[in-house]
Amino acid sequence: MSVEKINMPQLGESVTEGTINTWLVAVGDKVNKYDPIAEVMTDKVNAEVPSSFSGVIKELIAEEGETVEVGQLMCYIDTEESSSASKPKSSEDSTKTNDNIENDTNSKEDVNKSMKKRYSPAVLRLAQENDIDLTMIDGSGRAGRITRKDVEKFMKEGTKNDPKEEQKEPSHQTIPKVNQSGTPSVRSNSIASEKGDKEIPVKGVRKAIADNMVRSKQEIPHAWMQVEVDVTNMMKYRNSIKDKFKSDEGYSLTPFAFFIKAVSQALREYPELNSAWAGDKIIQKKDIHLSIAVAKENELFVPVIRHADEKTIKAVARDIYELANKARNGKLSSEDMQGGTFTVNNTGTFGSVSSMGVINHPQAAILQVESIVRKPVIIDDMFAARDMANLSLSLDHRILDGLVCGRFLARVKEILEGMNVDTVSLY
C-alpha cells in the first residue's frame, strides 16, 4: 500500500480552477481507477473527476464548495499498488525513508504555512470586486487557506472571525461595497425563510450562472437596442421545405438556423461586435464562434457553433441540433463550451417578443431573437399579414456605441428580409 495524491485535473483549455460541487466518495470508500470521485464545476462546464488510482479514499482535503486550482491537491488515496518509491529495501533504506517522511512532513508544514497566503482566482476576484482585505479573514480551508465561502461569509457578516481582531478600529475595508450597492447575493442573504417556505441550496450550474450574471452586470455597462424584422419570405421558404429537409437529414430546419446565418454574416462586416473587453485593451476576434443559449430544466448552457460564418444553413441547423441534444443529455464537453465570441439567444422559443439579455462576459454583445409573430403591417398603404420578429441587442458600452450597433442591426435586418426561395441556399 502507498499513499497517493489526487490533484485537480485540467478540465479544459483556459480552465484554471474548479469548484467541488459534490464529493461522490467518502473517507474509507474503495474506488477503482477511473471511477468518478467528485463533481466539479468550472466557469465552462460541469465535469466528473475520475480517480487516478485503485484503492481506498484516505482523506478529503478540499471541501464541497471550495474552489481548487488546477494541479492542487483534492484528496489522498491508499493505493493497492505498492510504490517502489515508498518501499524501503533495507534497514538503511528504511532509515532514509523515515528521514524522507520526516522531511516530507516538514515540507508539508512549510507548504501549509505558505498556503495561508495562497489565494485562488475566485477568492482574489471576490476580494478585489468588494475591496476586501484578505488579511482580515480567517481561512477555514486546509492549513488555514481562505476559501470562497470564507470571503462570502465575511461579506455577509462584515466582521473578522478572530476575536482579537474584533477589538481593532473598523476600517473602510470591513464594509464591503457589495453591502452598499445591494447586489442580489446580499439581498438573498438578508431574506429569512418563513414557515412553509422551501429553501433550495444555490450550487452547481445555478451558482455558476448567478456568479457570471452578477459579474456581467457589475462590470459591464449595458445598453440596449431593438429592431423589428419582416421574415415573411424567409418563413415561406423554410416552411415549404422543412418536412422534406427533416426526412432527408434527420433533424429539423428551424428558423433559428437562418438567424444564426444572418448574424454571422453581419458580424463579418461589423467585426467591432465580435470583440472582448480585456482590461486595458479591446480584442477584436478574427474567428466568429457563436454561443447559443440552451436551457435544461434549471440549468442554462451556452455551447458554441464554431466558424458559424463559414457554414451553410444546413450545417448550422445540424450544429444547433447536436449541441442542444448534448446539453439536454448532459453530454456537453468543455470543448463544446469554449471560445464563444458573440452570443445569440433564441428567446422566441418561449413566446417572448421583447427582452434584454445579460452579456456573456467578456463578449461585447448578445442578441435576443424574439418570437415570430404574424400580424398586420401597413405596406403600400394597405394592411398585409406578415411574419414579424424583434431582434434585441445588449451591448457593452465600453466597447460599442450606438452607431455601429445600429448599423449592425440594420444589416442583420436587411439580410433576413432578403432571404427567400431565390436567394437562400441551404447547402
Short mmCIF file of C-alpha atoms in Angstrom, two decimals:
data_model
loop_
_atom_site.label_atom_id
_atom_site.label_comp_id
_atom_site.label_asym_id
_atom_site.label_seq_id
_atom_site.Cartn_x
_atom_site.Cartn_y
_atom_site.Cartn_z
CA MET A 1 0.00 0.00 0.00
CA SER A 2 1.11 3.54 -0.63
CA VAL A 3 -0.49 6.91 -0.27
CA GLU A 4 -1.02 8.86 -3.46
CA LYS A 5 -2.39 12.31 -4.15
CA ILE A 6 -5.26 13.14 -6.48
CA ASN A 7 -4.99 16.68 -7.78
CA MET A 8 -7.44 18.91 -9.63
CA PRO A 9 -7.11 17.96 -13.30
CA GLN A 10 -7.03 20.34 -16.26
CA LEU A 11 -10.68 20.26 -17.30
CA GLY A 12 -10.28 22.21 -20.48
CA GLU A 13 -8.32 24.82 -22.33
CA SER A 14 -8.03 28.05 -20.35
CA VAL A 15 -9.67 26.45 -17.30
CA THR A 16 -7.51 27.31 -14.29
CA GLU A 17 -9.66 26.14 -11.40
CA GLY A 18 -12.72 24.13 -10.49
CA THR A 19 -15.20 24.24 -7.65
CA ILE A 20 -16.01 20.94 -5.99
CA ASN A 21 -19.74 20.67 -6.30
CA THR A 22 -20.19 17.25 -4.71
CA TRP A 23 -17.88 14.58 -3.41
CA LEU A 24 -19.04 11.24 -4.82
CA VAL A 25 -16.92 9.31 -2.32
CA ALA A 26 -16.26 9.42 1.41
CA VAL A 27 -13.25 8.51 3.51
CA GLY A 28 -12.94 4.72 3.59
CA ASP A 29 -14.67 4.16 0.24
CA LYS A 30 -12.98 1.77 -2.13
CA VAL A 31 -12.67 3.01 -5.70
CA ASN A 32 -11.27 1.65 -8.91
CA LYS A 33 -9.08 3.57 -11.29
CA TYR A 34 -11.17 5.93 -13.46
CA ASP A 35 -14.18 5.75 -11.10
CA PRO A 36 -15.67 9.25 -10.65
CA ILE A 37 -14.87 10.65 -7.23
CA ALA A 38 -16.18 14.22 -7.43
CA GLU A 39 -18.40 16.51 -9.46
CA VAL A 40 -16.51 19.67 -10.31
CA MET A 41 -17.91 22.87 -11.70
CA THR A 42 -15.91 25.35 -13.75
CA ASP A 43 -17.00 28.53 -15.47
CA LYS A 44 -17.22 26.45 -18.63
CA VAL A 45 -18.85 23.17 -17.75
CA ASN A 46 -19.63 20.60 -15.06
CA ALA A 47 -17.45 17.51 -15.07
CA GLU A 48 -16.65 14.42 -13.06
CA VAL A 49 -13.14 13.92 -11.79
CA PRO A 50 -12.01 10.28 -12.11
CA SER A 51 -9.72 8.54 -9.69
CA SER A 52 -6.17 8.17 -10.92
CA PHE A 53 -5.65 5.01 -8.83
CA SER A 54 -7.44 1.99 -7.43
CA GLY A 55 -7.56 2.00 -3.65
CA VAL A 56 -9.29 3.39 -0.57
CA ILE A 57 -10.01 7.08 -0.02
CA LYS A 58 -7.80 8.15 2.89
CA GLU A 59 -8.54 11.86 3.33
CA LEU A 60 -10.60 14.51 1.56
CA ILE A 61 -8.61 17.72 1.58
CA ALA A 62 -10.87 20.07 -0.32
CA GLU A 63 -14.40 20.74 0.85
CA GLU A 64 -17.59 20.88 -1.14
CA GLY A 65 -17.99 24.40 -2.44
CA GLU A 66 -14.26 25.05 -2.30
CA THR A 67 -12.52 26.31 -5.41
CA VAL A 68 -9.31 24.45 -6.18
CA GLU A 69 -6.72 25.49 -8.71
CA VAL A 70 -5.64 23.08 -11.42
CA GLY A 71 -2.86 20.85 -10.07
CA GLN A 72 -3.70 21.41 -6.42
CA LEU A 73 -4.46 18.61 -4.01
CA MET A 74 -8.03 17.32 -3.73
CA CYS A 75 -7.61 14.14 -1.66
CA TYR A 76 -5.31 11.31 -0.58
CA ILE A 77 -5.88 7.70 -1.54
CA ASP A 78 -4.34 4.46 -0.19
CA THR A 79 -3.49 2.65 -3.37
CA GLU A 80 -3.50 -1.07 -3.85
CA GLU A 81 -0.33 -0.99 -5.86
CA SER A 82 2.92 -0.94 -3.96
CA SER A 83 5.07 2.04 -4.68
CA SER A 84 8.70 1.33 -5.23
CA ALA A 85 9.46 4.84 -4.22
CA SER A 86 7.82 4.42 -0.85
CA LYS A 87 9.03 0.88 -0.04
CA PRO A 88 12.30 0.60 1.87
CA LYS A 89 14.60 -2.09 0.52
CA SER A 90 16.78 -2.38 3.60
CA SER A 91 17.23 -1.03 7.09
CA GLU A 92 19.33 1.76 5.62
CA ASP A 93 16.65 2.44 3.13
CA SER A 94 14.15 2.30 5.98
CA THR A 95 16.10 4.94 7.83
CA LYS A 96 16.27 7.01 4.72
CA THR A 97 12.56 6.52 4.24
CA ASN A 98 11.87 7.67 7.79
CA ASP A 99 14.04 10.68 7.13
CA ASN A 100 12.15 11.27 3.96
CA ILE A 101 8.85 11.01 5.83
CA GLU A 102 10.11 13.49 8.38
CA ASN A 103 11.33 15.78 5.65
CA ASP A 104 8.09 15.31 3.83
CA THR A 105 6.20 16.25 7.00
CA ASN A 106 8.34 19.32 7.41
CA SER A 107 7.84 20.07 3.78
CA LYS A 108 4.08 19.75 4.18
CA GLU A 109 4.20 22.09 7.14
CA ASP A 110 6.10 24.58 5.04
CA VAL A 111 3.57 24.14 2.29
CA ASN A 112 0.74 24.60 4.76
CA LYS A 113 2.28 27.80 6.03
CA SER A 114 2.68 29.11 2.51
CA MET A 115 -0.85 28.13 1.60
CA LYS A 116 -2.25 30.61 4.10
CA LYS A 117 -1.25 33.33 1.71
CA ARG A 118 -2.13 31.48 -1.48
CA TYR A 119 -5.45 32.63 -2.83
CA SER A 120 -7.47 31.08 -5.61
CA PRO A 121 -8.50 33.32 -8.52
CA ALA A 122 -12.11 33.18 -7.30
CA VAL A 123 -11.08 34.44 -3.86
CA LEU A 124 -8.92 37.18 -5.32
CA ARG A 125 -11.67 38.27 -7.68
CA LEU A 126 -14.24 38.47 -4.87
CA ALA A 127 -11.82 40.43 -2.72
CA GLN A 128 -10.95 42.87 -5.49
CA GLU A 129 -14.55 43.37 -6.54
CA ASN A 130 -15.61 44.13 -2.98
CA ASP A 131 -12.50 45.92 -1.71
CA ILE A 132 -11.81 43.34 0.97
CA ASP A 133 -8.50 42.99 2.79
CA LEU A 134 -7.89 39.23 2.83
CA THR A 135 -5.65 39.52 5.89
CA MET A 136 -8.82 40.34 7.81
CA ILE A 137 -10.27 36.90 7.11
CA ASP A 138 -9.54 33.63 8.88
CA GLY A 139 -9.42 30.75 6.44
CA SER A 140 -11.33 27.56 7.09
CA GLY A 141 -9.64 25.56 4.35
CA ARG A 142 -6.65 23.31 4.66
CA ALA A 143 -3.81 24.89 6.58
CA GLY A 144 -5.92 27.98 7.14
CA ARG A 145 -6.37 28.68 3.48
CA ILE A 146 -9.08 31.21 2.66
CA THR A 147 -11.90 29.76 0.59
CA ARG A 148 -14.64 31.43 -1.40
CA LYS A 149 -17.06 30.54 1.44
CA ASP A 150 -14.87 32.43 3.92
CA VAL A 151 -14.99 35.56 1.78
CA GLU A 152 -18.74 35.26 1.25
CA LYS A 153 -19.22 34.79 4.99
CA PHE A 154 -17.09 37.85 5.63
CA MET A 155 -19.16 39.82 3.11
CA LYS A 156 -22.33 38.69 4.85
CA GLU A 157 -21.21 39.34 8.40
CA GLY A 158 -18.76 42.14 7.75
CA THR A 159 -16.59 41.07 10.70
CA LYS A 160 -13.49 39.06 11.25
CA ASN A 161 -13.79 35.66 12.89
CA ASP A 162 -10.81 36.25 15.16
CA PRO A 163 -11.97 37.83 18.45
CA LYS A 164 -8.63 39.63 18.77
CA GLU A 165 -9.25 41.45 15.56
CA GLU A 166 -12.73 42.49 16.64
CA GLN A 167 -11.07 44.92 19.06
CA LYS A 168 -9.44 46.80 16.23
CA GLU A 169 -10.80 50.04 14.89
CA PRO A 170 -13.10 49.33 11.98
CA SER A 171 -11.63 50.25 8.64
CA HIS A 172 -13.30 51.01 5.36
CA GLN A 173 -12.26 47.56 4.21
CA THR A 174 -14.59 45.89 6.70
CA ILE A 175 -17.57 47.40 4.87
CA PRO A 176 -17.68 45.61 1.56
CA LYS A 177 -19.00 47.54 -1.38
CA VAL A 178 -21.40 44.75 -2.06
CA ASN A 179 -23.38 45.74 1.02
CA GLN A 180 -23.57 49.31 -0.10
CA SER A 181 -24.68 48.51 -3.62
CA GLY A 182 -27.12 45.82 -2.56
CA THR A 183 -26.26 43.13 -5.04
CA PRO A 184 -28.56 40.12 -5.41
CA SER A 185 -26.28 37.91 -3.28
CA VAL A 186 -26.53 40.23 -0.32
CA ARG A 187 -30.23 40.74 -0.75
CA SER A 188 -30.75 36.98 -0.77
CA ASN A 189 -28.70 36.64 2.41
CA SER A 190 -30.90 39.20 4.11
CA ILE A 191 -34.09 37.28 3.38
CA ALA A 192 -35.24 34.86 6.05
CA SER A 193 -37.46 31.95 5.11
CA GLU A 194 -40.77 31.55 6.86
CA LYS A 195 -42.81 28.50 7.81
CA GLY A 196 -43.81 26.56 4.72
CA ASP A 197 -41.12 28.11 2.51
CA LYS A 198 -38.80 25.82 0.61
CA GLU A 199 -35.06 26.53 0.72
CA ILE A 200 -33.11 25.46 -2.34
CA PRO A 201 -29.30 25.50 -1.99
CA VAL A 202 -27.57 27.52 -4.70
CA LYS A 203 -24.84 25.35 -6.14
CA GLY A 204 -23.66 23.72 -9.31
CA VAL A 205 -24.67 25.26 -12.61
CA ARG A 206 -27.17 27.58 -10.90
CA LYS A 207 -24.37 29.05 -8.78
CA ALA A 208 -22.13 29.43 -11.81
CA ILE A 209 -24.93 31.21 -13.67
CA ALA A 210 -25.53 33.50 -10.69
CA ASP A 211 -21.83 34.35 -10.33
CA ASN A 212 -21.44 35.04 -14.04
CA MET A 213 -24.55 37.18 -14.24
CA VAL A 214 -23.54 39.26 -11.22
CA ARG A 215 -20.08 39.70 -12.69
CA SER A 216 -21.50 40.75 -16.05
CA LYS A 217 -23.88 43.27 -14.52
CA GLN A 218 -21.26 44.67 -12.16
CA GLU A 219 -18.50 45.02 -14.74
CA ILE A 220 -20.30 45.71 -17.99
CA PRO A 221 -22.21 48.95 -18.63
CA HIS A 222 -25.13 47.56 -20.64
CA ALA A 223 -27.09 49.44 -23.28
CA TRP A 224 -29.94 48.11 -25.44
CA MET A 225 -31.29 48.44 -28.98
CA GLN A 226 -34.10 46.71 -30.83
CA VAL A 227 -35.30 46.43 -34.43
CA GLU A 228 -38.32 44.74 -35.95
CA VAL A 229 -37.73 42.41 -38.89
CA ASP A 230 -40.13 41.16 -41.55
CA VAL A 231 -39.25 37.50 -42.08
CA THR A 232 -42.34 36.58 -44.09
CA ASN A 233 -40.45 35.48 -47.20
CA MET A 234 -37.84 33.59 -45.17
CA MET A 235 -40.57 31.69 -43.34
CA LYS A 236 -42.40 30.90 -46.58
CA TYR A 237 -39.27 29.32 -47.95
CA ARG A 238 -38.44 27.47 -44.72
CA ASN A 239 -41.99 26.14 -44.32
CA SER A 240 -42.03 24.93 -47.93
CA ILE A 241 -39.03 22.64 -47.42
CA LYS A 242 -38.95 21.82 -43.70
CA ASP A 243 -40.70 18.43 -43.97
CA LYS A 244 -38.50 17.19 -46.79
CA PHE A 245 -35.42 18.53 -45.03
CA LYS A 246 -36.22 16.61 -41.85
CA SER A 247 -36.97 13.47 -43.83
CA ASP A 248 -33.69 13.72 -45.72
CA GLU A 249 -31.39 14.91 -42.92
CA GLY A 250 -32.98 13.50 -39.77
CA TYR A 251 -33.17 16.81 -37.90
CA SER A 252 -35.31 19.93 -38.10
CA LEU A 253 -34.65 23.05 -40.14
CA THR A 254 -35.52 25.68 -37.54
CA PRO A 255 -35.90 29.41 -38.22
CA PHE A 256 -33.09 29.93 -35.70
CA ALA A 257 -30.60 28.49 -38.20
CA PHE A 258 -31.46 31.31 -40.64
CA PHE A 259 -30.99 33.92 -37.91
CA ILE A 260 -27.60 32.43 -36.96
CA LYS A 261 -26.52 32.57 -40.60
CA ALA A 262 -27.61 36.21 -40.94
CA VAL A 263 -25.92 37.28 -37.70
CA SER A 264 -22.63 35.57 -38.54
CA GLN A 265 -22.61 37.22 -41.97
CA ALA A 266 -23.23 40.65 -40.45
CA LEU A 267 -20.52 40.08 -37.83
CA ARG A 268 -18.04 39.56 -40.66
CA GLU A 269 -18.95 43.03 -41.93
CA TYR A 270 -19.01 44.60 -38.46
CA PRO A 271 -16.18 42.92 -36.51
CA GLU A 272 -16.43 45.53 -33.76
CA LEU A 273 -19.25 43.48 -32.26
CA ASN A 274 -17.13 40.33 -32.37
CA SER A 275 -14.86 41.66 -29.63
CA ALA A 276 -13.93 41.16 -25.99
CA TRP A 277 -13.03 43.56 -23.21
CA ALA A 278 -9.54 42.80 -21.85
CA GLY A 279 -8.94 45.49 -19.24
CA ASP A 280 -6.65 47.98 -20.94
CA LYS A 281 -7.45 46.85 -24.46
CA ILE A 282 -10.20 45.55 -26.72
CA ILE A 283 -9.55 42.29 -28.53
CA GLN A 284 -11.30 42.07 -31.88
CA LYS A 285 -11.66 38.38 -32.66
CA LYS A 286 -10.83 37.07 -36.10
CA ASP A 287 -12.94 33.92 -35.94
CA ILE A 288 -16.69 34.03 -35.47
CA HIS A 289 -17.77 31.48 -32.88
CA LEU A 290 -21.39 31.94 -31.85
CA SER A 291 -22.54 30.93 -28.38
CA ILE A 292 -26.15 29.79 -28.26
CA ALA A 293 -28.16 29.51 -25.07
CA VAL A 294 -29.67 26.08 -24.35
CA ALA A 295 -31.88 25.58 -21.32
CA LYS A 296 -32.24 22.31 -19.43
CA GLU A 297 -34.73 22.46 -16.56
CA ASN A 298 -33.00 24.76 -14.06
CA GLU A 299 -29.71 24.83 -15.92
CA LEU A 300 -28.51 27.01 -18.77
CA PHE A 301 -25.66 26.14 -21.10
CA VAL A 302 -24.03 28.18 -23.85
CA PRO A 303 -22.36 25.77 -26.29
CA VAL A 304 -20.57 27.23 -29.27
CA ILE A 305 -21.11 26.97 -33.03
CA ARG A 306 -17.57 27.38 -34.30
CA HIS A 307 -16.81 29.27 -37.51
CA ALA A 308 -20.51 29.96 -37.98
CA ASP A 309 -19.85 32.39 -40.84
CA GLU A 310 -18.17 29.65 -42.88
CA LYS A 311 -21.05 27.18 -42.55
CA THR A 312 -24.12 26.59 -44.67
CA ILE A 313 -27.59 26.86 -43.17
CA LYS A 314 -27.77 23.07 -43.19
CA ALA A 315 -24.52 22.80 -41.22
CA VAL A 316 -25.71 25.42 -38.74
CA ALA A 317 -29.01 23.55 -38.29
CA ARG A 318 -27.07 20.35 -37.61
CA ASP A 319 -24.84 22.08 -35.04
CA ILE A 320 -27.87 23.52 -33.25
CA TYR A 321 -29.49 20.08 -33.14
CA GLU A 322 -26.39 18.28 -31.90
CA LEU A 323 -25.40 20.87 -29.28
CA ALA A 324 -28.95 21.10 -27.92
CA ASN A 325 -29.14 17.32 -27.65
CA LYS A 326 -25.81 17.18 -25.87
CA ALA A 327 -26.90 19.86 -23.40
CA ARG A 328 -30.18 18.14 -22.61
CA ASN A 329 -28.48 14.77 -22.16
CA GLY A 330 -25.59 16.11 -20.09
CA LYS A 331 -23.05 15.24 -22.79
CA LEU A 332 -21.53 18.66 -23.42
CA SER A 333 -17.75 18.71 -23.11
CA SER A 334 -15.66 21.66 -22.04
CA GLU A 335 -14.54 21.99 -25.67
CA ASP A 336 -18.19 22.43 -26.73
CA MET A 337 -18.46 25.42 -24.39
CA GLN A 338 -15.24 27.26 -25.15
CA GLY A 339 -14.28 30.09 -27.42
CA GLY A 340 -17.59 31.87 -27.99
CA THR A 341 -17.12 35.38 -29.40
CA PHE A 342 -20.76 36.53 -29.64
CA THR A 343 -23.98 35.12 -28.20
CA VAL A 344 -27.33 34.63 -29.94
CA ASN A 345 -30.19 33.69 -27.64
CA ASN A 346 -33.40 32.21 -29.07
CA THR A 347 -35.82 33.73 -26.57
CA GLY A 348 -38.61 33.38 -29.12
CA THR A 349 -38.82 29.72 -28.16
CA PHE A 350 -40.73 30.80 -25.07
CA GLY A 351 -43.00 33.23 -26.87
CA SER A 352 -41.05 36.28 -25.77
CA VAL A 353 -41.44 39.34 -28.02
CA SER A 354 -39.05 41.71 -26.23
CA SER A 355 -36.22 41.10 -23.75
CA MET A 356 -32.88 42.45 -22.65
CA GLY A 357 -30.15 39.83 -22.40
CA VAL A 358 -27.22 39.95 -19.99
CA ILE A 359 -23.96 39.92 -21.92
CA ASN A 360 -21.91 36.74 -21.72
CA HIS A 361 -18.69 38.09 -20.15
CA PRO A 362 -16.23 39.09 -21.68
CA GLN A 363 -18.05 39.27 -25.03
CA ALA A 364 -19.13 42.64 -26.37
CA ALA A 365 -22.79 41.92 -27.04
CA ILE A 366 -25.68 39.44 -27.02
CA LEU A 367 -28.58 39.29 -29.49
CA GLN A 368 -32.00 38.04 -28.45
CA VAL A 369 -34.07 36.55 -31.29
CA GLU A 370 -37.67 37.03 -30.24
CA SER A 371 -40.78 35.15 -31.21
CA ILE A 372 -42.01 35.33 -34.81
CA VAL A 373 -45.49 36.83 -34.68
CA ARG A 374 -47.91 37.03 -37.60
CA LYS A 375 -49.61 40.40 -37.51
CA PRO A 376 -50.99 43.15 -39.78
CA VAL A 377 -48.43 45.54 -41.22
CA ILE A 378 -49.06 48.54 -43.50
CA ILE A 379 -47.40 48.04 -46.90
CA ASP A 380 -48.12 50.46 -49.74
CA ASP A 381 -50.92 52.00 -47.67
CA MET A 382 -52.60 48.62 -47.28
CA PHE A 383 -52.73 46.14 -44.43
CA ALA A 384 -50.89 42.90 -45.03
CA ALA A 385 -50.38 39.85 -42.82
CA ARG A 386 -46.65 39.49 -42.19
CA ASP A 387 -44.34 37.36 -40.04
CA MET A 388 -42.55 39.83 -37.79
CA ALA A 389 -39.81 39.33 -35.18
CA ASN A 390 -37.93 41.64 -32.85
CA LEU A 391 -34.14 41.48 -32.52
CA SER A 392 -32.95 42.83 -29.15
CA LEU A 393 -29.27 43.70 -28.80
CA SER A 394 -27.49 44.23 -25.46
CA LEU A 395 -24.10 45.90 -25.89
CA ASP A 396 -21.07 46.63 -23.74
CA HIS A 397 -20.92 50.42 -23.88
CA ARG A 398 -17.19 50.36 -23.10
CA ILE A 399 -16.58 48.64 -26.43
CA LEU A 400 -19.51 49.63 -28.63
CA ASP A 401 -21.51 52.73 -29.41
CA GLY A 402 -24.99 53.09 -30.79
CA LEU A 403 -23.80 54.00 -34.27
CA VAL A 404 -22.01 50.77 -35.09
CA CYS A 405 -24.62 48.66 -33.30
CA GLY A 406 -27.41 50.38 -35.21
CA ARG A 407 -25.67 49.70 -38.49
CA PHE A 408 -25.08 46.08 -37.47
CA LEU A 409 -28.74 45.53 -36.60
CA ALA A 410 -29.83 47.22 -39.83
CA ARG A 411 -27.57 44.85 -41.78
CA VAL A 412 -28.95 41.77 -39.98
CA LYS A 413 -32.45 43.02 -40.77
CA GLU A 414 -31.53 43.57 -44.41
CA ILE A 415 -30.08 40.06 -44.76
CA LEU A 416 -33.07 38.38 -43.14
CA GLU A 417 -35.64 40.35 -45.14
CA GLY A 418 -33.76 39.46 -48.31
CA MET A 419 -33.96 35.71 -47.66
CA ASN A 420 -36.41 33.96 -49.99
CA VAL A 421 -36.64 30.99 -52.30
CA ASP A 422 -34.43 32.73 -54.88
CA THR A 423 -31.66 33.95 -52.57
CA VAL A 424 -31.21 31.26 -49.90
CA SER A 425 -29.08 28.20 -50.37
CA LEU A 426 -29.22 25.52 -47.72
CA TYR A 427 -26.12 23.68 -48.91
#
